[in-house]
Short mmCIF file of C-alpha atoms in Angstrom, two decimals:
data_model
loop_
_atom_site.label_atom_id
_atom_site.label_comp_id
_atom_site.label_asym_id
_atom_site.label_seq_id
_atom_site.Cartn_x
_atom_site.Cartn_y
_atom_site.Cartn_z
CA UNK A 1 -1.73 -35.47 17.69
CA UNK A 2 -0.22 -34.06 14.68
CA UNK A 3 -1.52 -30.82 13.32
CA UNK A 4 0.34 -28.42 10.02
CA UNK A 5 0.79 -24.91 11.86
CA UNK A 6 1.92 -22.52 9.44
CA UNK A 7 3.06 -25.13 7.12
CA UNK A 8 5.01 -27.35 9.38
CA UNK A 9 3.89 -30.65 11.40
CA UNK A 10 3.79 -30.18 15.40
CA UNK A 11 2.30 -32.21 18.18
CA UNK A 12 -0.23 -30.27 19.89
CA UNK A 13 -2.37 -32.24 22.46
CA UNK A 14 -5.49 -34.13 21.52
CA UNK A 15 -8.74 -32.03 21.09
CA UNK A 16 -7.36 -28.58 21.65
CA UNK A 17 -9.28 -25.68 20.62
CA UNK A 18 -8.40 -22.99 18.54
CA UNK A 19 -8.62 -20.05 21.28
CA UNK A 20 -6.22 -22.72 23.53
CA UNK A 21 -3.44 -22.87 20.69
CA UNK A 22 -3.54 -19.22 20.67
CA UNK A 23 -2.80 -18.61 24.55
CA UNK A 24 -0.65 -21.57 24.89
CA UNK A 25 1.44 -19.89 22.16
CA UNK A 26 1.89 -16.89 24.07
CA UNK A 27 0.03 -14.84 21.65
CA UNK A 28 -1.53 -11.59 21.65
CA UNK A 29 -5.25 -12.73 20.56
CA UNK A 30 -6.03 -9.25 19.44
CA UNK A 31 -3.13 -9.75 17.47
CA UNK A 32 -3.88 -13.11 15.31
CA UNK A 33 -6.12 -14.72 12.75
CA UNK A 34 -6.85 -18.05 12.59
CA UNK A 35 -7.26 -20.31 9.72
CA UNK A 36 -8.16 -23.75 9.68
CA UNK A 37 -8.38 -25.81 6.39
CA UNK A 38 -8.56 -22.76 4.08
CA UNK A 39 -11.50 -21.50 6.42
CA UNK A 40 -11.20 -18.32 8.53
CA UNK A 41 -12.25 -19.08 11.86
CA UNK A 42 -14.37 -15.66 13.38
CA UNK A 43 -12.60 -14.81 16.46
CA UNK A 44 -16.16 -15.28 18.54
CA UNK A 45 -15.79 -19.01 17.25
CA UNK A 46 -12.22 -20.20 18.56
CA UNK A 47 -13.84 -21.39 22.18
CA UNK A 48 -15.88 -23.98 19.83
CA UNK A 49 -13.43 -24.93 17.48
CA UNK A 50 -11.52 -28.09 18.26
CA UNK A 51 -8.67 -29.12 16.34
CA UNK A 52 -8.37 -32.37 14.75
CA UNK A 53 -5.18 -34.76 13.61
CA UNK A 54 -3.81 -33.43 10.52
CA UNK A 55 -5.94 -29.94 10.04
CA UNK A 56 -3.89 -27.86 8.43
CA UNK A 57 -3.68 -24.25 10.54
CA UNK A 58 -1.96 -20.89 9.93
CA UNK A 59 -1.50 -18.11 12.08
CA UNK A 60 -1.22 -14.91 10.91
CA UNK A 61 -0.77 -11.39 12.24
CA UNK A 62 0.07 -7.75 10.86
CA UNK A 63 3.47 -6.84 9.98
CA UNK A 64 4.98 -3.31 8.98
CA UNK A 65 4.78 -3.37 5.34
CA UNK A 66 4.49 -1.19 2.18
CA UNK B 1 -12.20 26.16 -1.47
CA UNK B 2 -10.67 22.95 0.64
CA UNK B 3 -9.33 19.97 -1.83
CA UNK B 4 -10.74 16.90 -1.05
CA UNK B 5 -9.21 13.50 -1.74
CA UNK B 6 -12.58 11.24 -2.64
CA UNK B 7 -11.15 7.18 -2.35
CA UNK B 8 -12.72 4.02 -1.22
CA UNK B 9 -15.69 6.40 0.06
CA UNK B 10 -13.80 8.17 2.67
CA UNK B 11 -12.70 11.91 2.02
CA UNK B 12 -9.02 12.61 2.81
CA UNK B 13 -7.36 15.41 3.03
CA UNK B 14 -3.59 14.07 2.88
CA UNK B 15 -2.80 12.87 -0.74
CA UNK B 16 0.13 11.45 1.31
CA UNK B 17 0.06 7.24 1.69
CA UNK B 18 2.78 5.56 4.12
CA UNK B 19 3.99 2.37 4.15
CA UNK B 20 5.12 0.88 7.77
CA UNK B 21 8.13 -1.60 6.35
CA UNK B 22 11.33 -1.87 7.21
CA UNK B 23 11.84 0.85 10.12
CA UNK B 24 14.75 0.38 12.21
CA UNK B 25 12.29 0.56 15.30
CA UNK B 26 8.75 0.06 15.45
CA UNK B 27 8.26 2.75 17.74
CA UNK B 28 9.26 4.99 14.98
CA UNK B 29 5.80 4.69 13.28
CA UNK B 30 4.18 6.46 15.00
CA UNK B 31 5.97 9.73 14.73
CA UNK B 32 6.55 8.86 11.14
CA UNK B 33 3.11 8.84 10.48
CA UNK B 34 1.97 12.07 12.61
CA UNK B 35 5.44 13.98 10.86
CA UNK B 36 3.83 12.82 7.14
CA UNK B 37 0.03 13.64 8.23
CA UNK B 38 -0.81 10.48 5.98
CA UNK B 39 -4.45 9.04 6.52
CA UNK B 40 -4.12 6.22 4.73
CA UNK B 41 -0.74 3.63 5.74
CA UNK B 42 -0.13 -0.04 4.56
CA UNK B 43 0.32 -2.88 6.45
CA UNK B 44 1.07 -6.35 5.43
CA UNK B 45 0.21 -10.09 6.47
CA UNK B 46 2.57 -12.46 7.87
CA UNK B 47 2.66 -16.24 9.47
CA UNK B 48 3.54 -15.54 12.69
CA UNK B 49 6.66 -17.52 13.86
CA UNK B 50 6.61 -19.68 16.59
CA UNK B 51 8.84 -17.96 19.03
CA UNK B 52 8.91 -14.47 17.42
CA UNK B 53 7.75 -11.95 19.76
CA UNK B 54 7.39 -9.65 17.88
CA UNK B 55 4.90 -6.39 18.46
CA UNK B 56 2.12 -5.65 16.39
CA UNK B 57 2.61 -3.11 14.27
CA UNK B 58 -1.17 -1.72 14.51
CA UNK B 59 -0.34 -0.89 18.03
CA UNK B 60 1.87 1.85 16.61
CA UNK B 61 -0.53 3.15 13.96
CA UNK B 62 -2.87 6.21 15.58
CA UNK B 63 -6.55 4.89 15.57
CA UNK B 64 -7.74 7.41 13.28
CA UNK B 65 -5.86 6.16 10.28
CA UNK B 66 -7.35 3.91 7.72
CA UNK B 67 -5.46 0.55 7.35
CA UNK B 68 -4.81 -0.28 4.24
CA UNK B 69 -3.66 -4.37 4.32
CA UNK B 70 -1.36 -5.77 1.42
CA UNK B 71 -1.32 -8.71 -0.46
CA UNK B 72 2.48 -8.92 -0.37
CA UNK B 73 3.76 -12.65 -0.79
CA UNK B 74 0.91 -13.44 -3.09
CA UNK B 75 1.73 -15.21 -6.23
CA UNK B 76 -1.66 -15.56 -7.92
CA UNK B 77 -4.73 -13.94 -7.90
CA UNK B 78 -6.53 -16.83 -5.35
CA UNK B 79 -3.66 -16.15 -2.96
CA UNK B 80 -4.35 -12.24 -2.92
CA UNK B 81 -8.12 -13.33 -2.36
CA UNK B 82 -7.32 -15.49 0.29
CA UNK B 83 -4.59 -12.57 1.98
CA UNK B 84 -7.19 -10.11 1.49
CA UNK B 85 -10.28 -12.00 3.20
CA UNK B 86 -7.78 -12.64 6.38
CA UNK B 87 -6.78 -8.81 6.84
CA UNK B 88 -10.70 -8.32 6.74
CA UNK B 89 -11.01 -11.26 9.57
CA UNK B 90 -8.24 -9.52 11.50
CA UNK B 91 -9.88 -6.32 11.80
CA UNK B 92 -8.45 -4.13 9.15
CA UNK B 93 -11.51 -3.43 7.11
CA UNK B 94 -12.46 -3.42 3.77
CA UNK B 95 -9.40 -1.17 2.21
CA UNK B 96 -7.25 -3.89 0.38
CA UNK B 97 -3.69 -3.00 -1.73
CA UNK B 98 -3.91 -6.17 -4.10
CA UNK B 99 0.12 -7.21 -4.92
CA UNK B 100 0.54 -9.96 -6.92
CA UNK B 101 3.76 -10.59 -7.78
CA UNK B 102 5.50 -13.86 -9.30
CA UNK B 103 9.22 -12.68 -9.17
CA UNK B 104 11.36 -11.81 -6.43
CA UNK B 105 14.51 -10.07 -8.48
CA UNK B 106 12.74 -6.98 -9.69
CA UNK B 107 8.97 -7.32 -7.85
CA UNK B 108 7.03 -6.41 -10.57
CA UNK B 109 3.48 -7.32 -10.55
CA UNK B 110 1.28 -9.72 -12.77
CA UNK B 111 -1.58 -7.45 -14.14
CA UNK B 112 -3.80 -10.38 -14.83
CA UNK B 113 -3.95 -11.72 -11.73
CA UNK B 114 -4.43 -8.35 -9.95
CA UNK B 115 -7.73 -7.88 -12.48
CA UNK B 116 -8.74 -11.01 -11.53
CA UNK B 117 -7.91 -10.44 -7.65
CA UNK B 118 -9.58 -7.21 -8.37
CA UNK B 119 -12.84 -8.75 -9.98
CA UNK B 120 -13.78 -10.90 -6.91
CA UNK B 121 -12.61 -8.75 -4.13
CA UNK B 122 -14.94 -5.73 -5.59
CA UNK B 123 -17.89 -7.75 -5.85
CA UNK B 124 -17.11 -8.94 -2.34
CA UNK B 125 -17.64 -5.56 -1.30
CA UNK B 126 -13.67 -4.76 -0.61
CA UNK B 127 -12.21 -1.20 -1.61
CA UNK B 128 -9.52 -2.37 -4.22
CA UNK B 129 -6.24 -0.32 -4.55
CA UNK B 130 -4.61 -2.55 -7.13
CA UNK B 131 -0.61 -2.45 -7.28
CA UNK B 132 0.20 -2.68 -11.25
CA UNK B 133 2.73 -2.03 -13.84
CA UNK B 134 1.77 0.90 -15.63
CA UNK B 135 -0.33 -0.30 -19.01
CA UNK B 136 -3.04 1.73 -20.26
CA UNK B 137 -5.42 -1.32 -21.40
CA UNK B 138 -4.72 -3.22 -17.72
CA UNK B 139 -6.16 0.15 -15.52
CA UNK B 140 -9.31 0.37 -18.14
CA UNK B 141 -10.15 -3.03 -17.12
CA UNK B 142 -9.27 -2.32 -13.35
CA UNK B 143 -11.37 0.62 -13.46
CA UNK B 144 -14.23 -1.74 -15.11
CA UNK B 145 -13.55 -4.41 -12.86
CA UNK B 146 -14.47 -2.24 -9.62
CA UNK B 147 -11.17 -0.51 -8.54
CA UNK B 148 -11.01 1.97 -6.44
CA UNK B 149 -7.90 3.45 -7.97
CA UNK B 150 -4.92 2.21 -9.53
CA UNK B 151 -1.88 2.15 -8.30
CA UNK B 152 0.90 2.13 -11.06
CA UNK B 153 4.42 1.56 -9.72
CA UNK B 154 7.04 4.56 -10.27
CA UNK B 155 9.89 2.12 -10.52
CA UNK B 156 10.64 -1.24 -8.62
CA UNK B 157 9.78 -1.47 -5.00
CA UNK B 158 12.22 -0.24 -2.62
CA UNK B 159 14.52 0.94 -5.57
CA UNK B 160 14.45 4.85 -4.96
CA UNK B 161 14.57 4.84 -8.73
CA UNK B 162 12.29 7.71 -8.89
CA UNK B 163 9.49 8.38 -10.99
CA UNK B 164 10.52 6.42 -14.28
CA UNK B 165 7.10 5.39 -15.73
CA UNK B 166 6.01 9.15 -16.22
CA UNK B 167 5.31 9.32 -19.65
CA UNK B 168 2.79 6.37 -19.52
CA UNK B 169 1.47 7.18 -16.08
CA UNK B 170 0.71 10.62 -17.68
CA UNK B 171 -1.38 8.87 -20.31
CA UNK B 172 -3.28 6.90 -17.46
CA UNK B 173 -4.06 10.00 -15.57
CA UNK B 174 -5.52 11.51 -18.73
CA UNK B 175 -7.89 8.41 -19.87
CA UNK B 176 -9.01 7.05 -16.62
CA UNK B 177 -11.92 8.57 -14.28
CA UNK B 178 -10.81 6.68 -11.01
CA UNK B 179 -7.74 7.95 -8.90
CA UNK B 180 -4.19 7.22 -9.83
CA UNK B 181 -1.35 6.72 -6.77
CA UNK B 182 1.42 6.10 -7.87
CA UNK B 183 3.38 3.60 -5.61
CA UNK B 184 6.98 1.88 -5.55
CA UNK B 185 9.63 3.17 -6.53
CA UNK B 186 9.60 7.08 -5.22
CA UNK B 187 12.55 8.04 -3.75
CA UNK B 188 12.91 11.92 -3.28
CA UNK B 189 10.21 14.46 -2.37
CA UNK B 190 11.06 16.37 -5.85
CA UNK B 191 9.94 12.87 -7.44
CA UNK B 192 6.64 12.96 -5.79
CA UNK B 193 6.16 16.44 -6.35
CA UNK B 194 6.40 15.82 -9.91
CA UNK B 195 3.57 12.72 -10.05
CA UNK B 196 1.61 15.05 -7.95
CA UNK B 197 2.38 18.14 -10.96
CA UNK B 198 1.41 15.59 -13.57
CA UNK B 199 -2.15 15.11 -11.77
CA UNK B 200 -2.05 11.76 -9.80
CA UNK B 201 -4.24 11.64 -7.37
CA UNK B 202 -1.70 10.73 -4.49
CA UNK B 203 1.33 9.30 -3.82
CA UNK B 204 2.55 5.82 -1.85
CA UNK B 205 5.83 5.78 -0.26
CA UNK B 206 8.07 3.62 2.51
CA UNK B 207 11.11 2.32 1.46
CA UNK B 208 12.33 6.28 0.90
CA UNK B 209 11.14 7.14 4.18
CA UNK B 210 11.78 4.34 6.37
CA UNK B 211 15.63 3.55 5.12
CA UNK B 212 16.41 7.93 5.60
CA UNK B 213 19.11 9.09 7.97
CA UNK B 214 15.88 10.75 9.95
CA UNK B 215 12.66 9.57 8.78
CA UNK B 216 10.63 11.92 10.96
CA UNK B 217 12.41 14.59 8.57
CA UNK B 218 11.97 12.56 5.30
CA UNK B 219 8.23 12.33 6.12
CA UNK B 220 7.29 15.88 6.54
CA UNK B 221 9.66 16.70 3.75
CA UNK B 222 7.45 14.48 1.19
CA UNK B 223 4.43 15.60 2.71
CA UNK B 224 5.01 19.28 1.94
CA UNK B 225 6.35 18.06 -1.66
CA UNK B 226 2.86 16.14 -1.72
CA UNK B 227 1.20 19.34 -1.19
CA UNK B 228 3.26 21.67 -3.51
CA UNK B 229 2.97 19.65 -6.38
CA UNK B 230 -0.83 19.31 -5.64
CA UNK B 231 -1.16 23.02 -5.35
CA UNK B 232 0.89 23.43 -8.78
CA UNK B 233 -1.27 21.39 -10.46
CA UNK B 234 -4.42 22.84 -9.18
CA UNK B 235 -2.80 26.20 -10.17
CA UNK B 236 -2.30 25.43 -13.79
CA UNK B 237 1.20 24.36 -15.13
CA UNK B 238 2.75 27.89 -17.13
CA UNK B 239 3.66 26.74 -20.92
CA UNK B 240 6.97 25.41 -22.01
CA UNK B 241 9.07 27.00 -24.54
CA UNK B 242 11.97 26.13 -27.00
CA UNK B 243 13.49 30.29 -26.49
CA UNK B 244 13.48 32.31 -24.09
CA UNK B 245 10.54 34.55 -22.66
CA UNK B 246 11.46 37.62 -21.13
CA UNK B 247 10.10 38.19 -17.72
CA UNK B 248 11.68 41.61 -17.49
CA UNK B 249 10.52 44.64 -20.16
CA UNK B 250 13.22 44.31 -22.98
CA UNK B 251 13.12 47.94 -24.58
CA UNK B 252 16.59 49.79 -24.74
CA UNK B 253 18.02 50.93 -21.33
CA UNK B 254 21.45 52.58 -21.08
CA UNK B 255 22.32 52.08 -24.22
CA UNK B 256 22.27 54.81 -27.13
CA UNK B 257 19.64 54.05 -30.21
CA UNK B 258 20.83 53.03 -33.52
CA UNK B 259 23.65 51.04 -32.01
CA UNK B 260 23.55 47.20 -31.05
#
């Protein structure tokens, strides 16, 4: 299915979960936050979290900055 | 007696703020920020690319600093709301440096948005360190809106410009009761001495820093400006004068009376 990750369309695999995108991403969970339609998704919430076609996700992380 | 920095309801006792941007190597940072003895250092928000490997920065930032998150890319106050409320998500707590800025030539910041920015986030319970262009009116209302300071820009970000907004920053410092820090813009330890002479509260800095030939060196060199220009304000600026004072007694020696 078809999902907007950080603003552009990719095909991630049919019901994944939030926590799933993270570690199939490579990415440091510690590391990220994870929005879903405009909605912050607590960290203790991405096992339960299943993605649908078209949600619109960004994933965000510190950077150095002034 | 000890001076005490009072802001966002921690006491500090470095009037000293770092920014962590645009170091050569990450693994700089850390020394950076033990060299400055800064308490308080920025860090900003960014989409992570797919790909990108890239470290996280907090894992060079010693635990007992306070993060203090950016809004940087925000173009609108709902943006900076929305930035803000992630950093919180991810961790960084409640200290937020609201940047709103619609122009990417000189970076100057819309003071509207940041009072409105300023508005929700304090009632959301956030400590708000609002970015602004200095304007006397604009940090009343931040101060009424909740702020915990204001942070009036010296000149434009990453300029090294130096202090150029003095003579209104000055009037700021006079009229308002919460902290002012001045930020952007600072490019010399003199230049922070001076905001620091003048009475601000504490000083932001990154760009002057990060881009030196040895920013271990630049840090502890505007750290100890930080403090002397504290100090000289605590100590009570001496009065200015259009003629010269004598600081040496002035009565005739070696020279015979009656004669010029």
């Amino acid at each position: 299915m078809i999902v907007r990750i950080n603003g552009s369309p990719e095909e991630v695999r049919d019901r994944i979960t939030a926590a799933e995108l993270v570690t199939e991403r490579g990415l440091n969970p510690e590391a990220v936050v994870i929005e879903v339609n405009r909605r912050i998704i607590e960290r203790e919430n991405w096992d339960e979290t299943v993605l649908s076609v078209g949600d619109s996700v960004e994933l965000v992380s510190f950077v150095g900055g002034g | 007696m000890k001076d005490i920095f009072n802001a966002g309801g921690k006491e500090l006792t470095s009037r000293f703020f770092l920014g962590t941007g645009k170091f050569s190597e990450k693994s700089l940072v850390g020394d950076v920020i033990r060299a400055s003895g800064a308490e308080v250092v920025t860090v900003a928000l960014r989409r992570i690319d797919s790909g990108s490997k890239e470290e996280n920065i907090l894992n060079y930032i010693p635990e007992e600093c306070t993060l203090m998150a950016n809004t940087s890319g925000a173009r609108n106050a709902e943006e900076a709301v929305r930035i803000a409320r992630l950093a919180r998500a991810a961790g960084c707590g409640d200290w937020i440096k609201i940047e709103v800025i619609p122009d990417n030539k000189y970076l100057l910041p819309d003071n509207a948005e940041t009072l409105k920015a300023t508005e929700i986030l304090s009632a959301e319970g956030f400590k708000v360190f609002p970015y602004m262009n200095p304007d006397l009116v604009a940090a009343r209302k931040l101060e009424d809106a909740g702020a915990a300071a204001v942070m009036p820009l010296g000149a434009p970000i990453g300029s090294n410009r130096g202090f150029r907004t003095k003579e209104i920053v000055r009037i700021i410092v006079q009229e308002i009761k919460i902290p002012v820090i001045v930020d952007a813009g600072i490019g010399r330890p003199s230049e922070a001495a001076e905001c620091m002479e003048m009475g601000c509260s504490a000083v932001l800095a990154n760009t002057a820093i990060s881009t030196a030939g040895d920013p271990v060196g630049m840090a502890r060199a505007f750290a100890q400006a930080i403090e002397a220009g504290r100090l000289a304000y605590l100590s009570g600026k001496p009065a200015r004068e259009f003629t010269a004072r004598a600081s040496s007694p002035l009565t005739g020696f070696l020279r015979n009376s009656g004669r010029d």
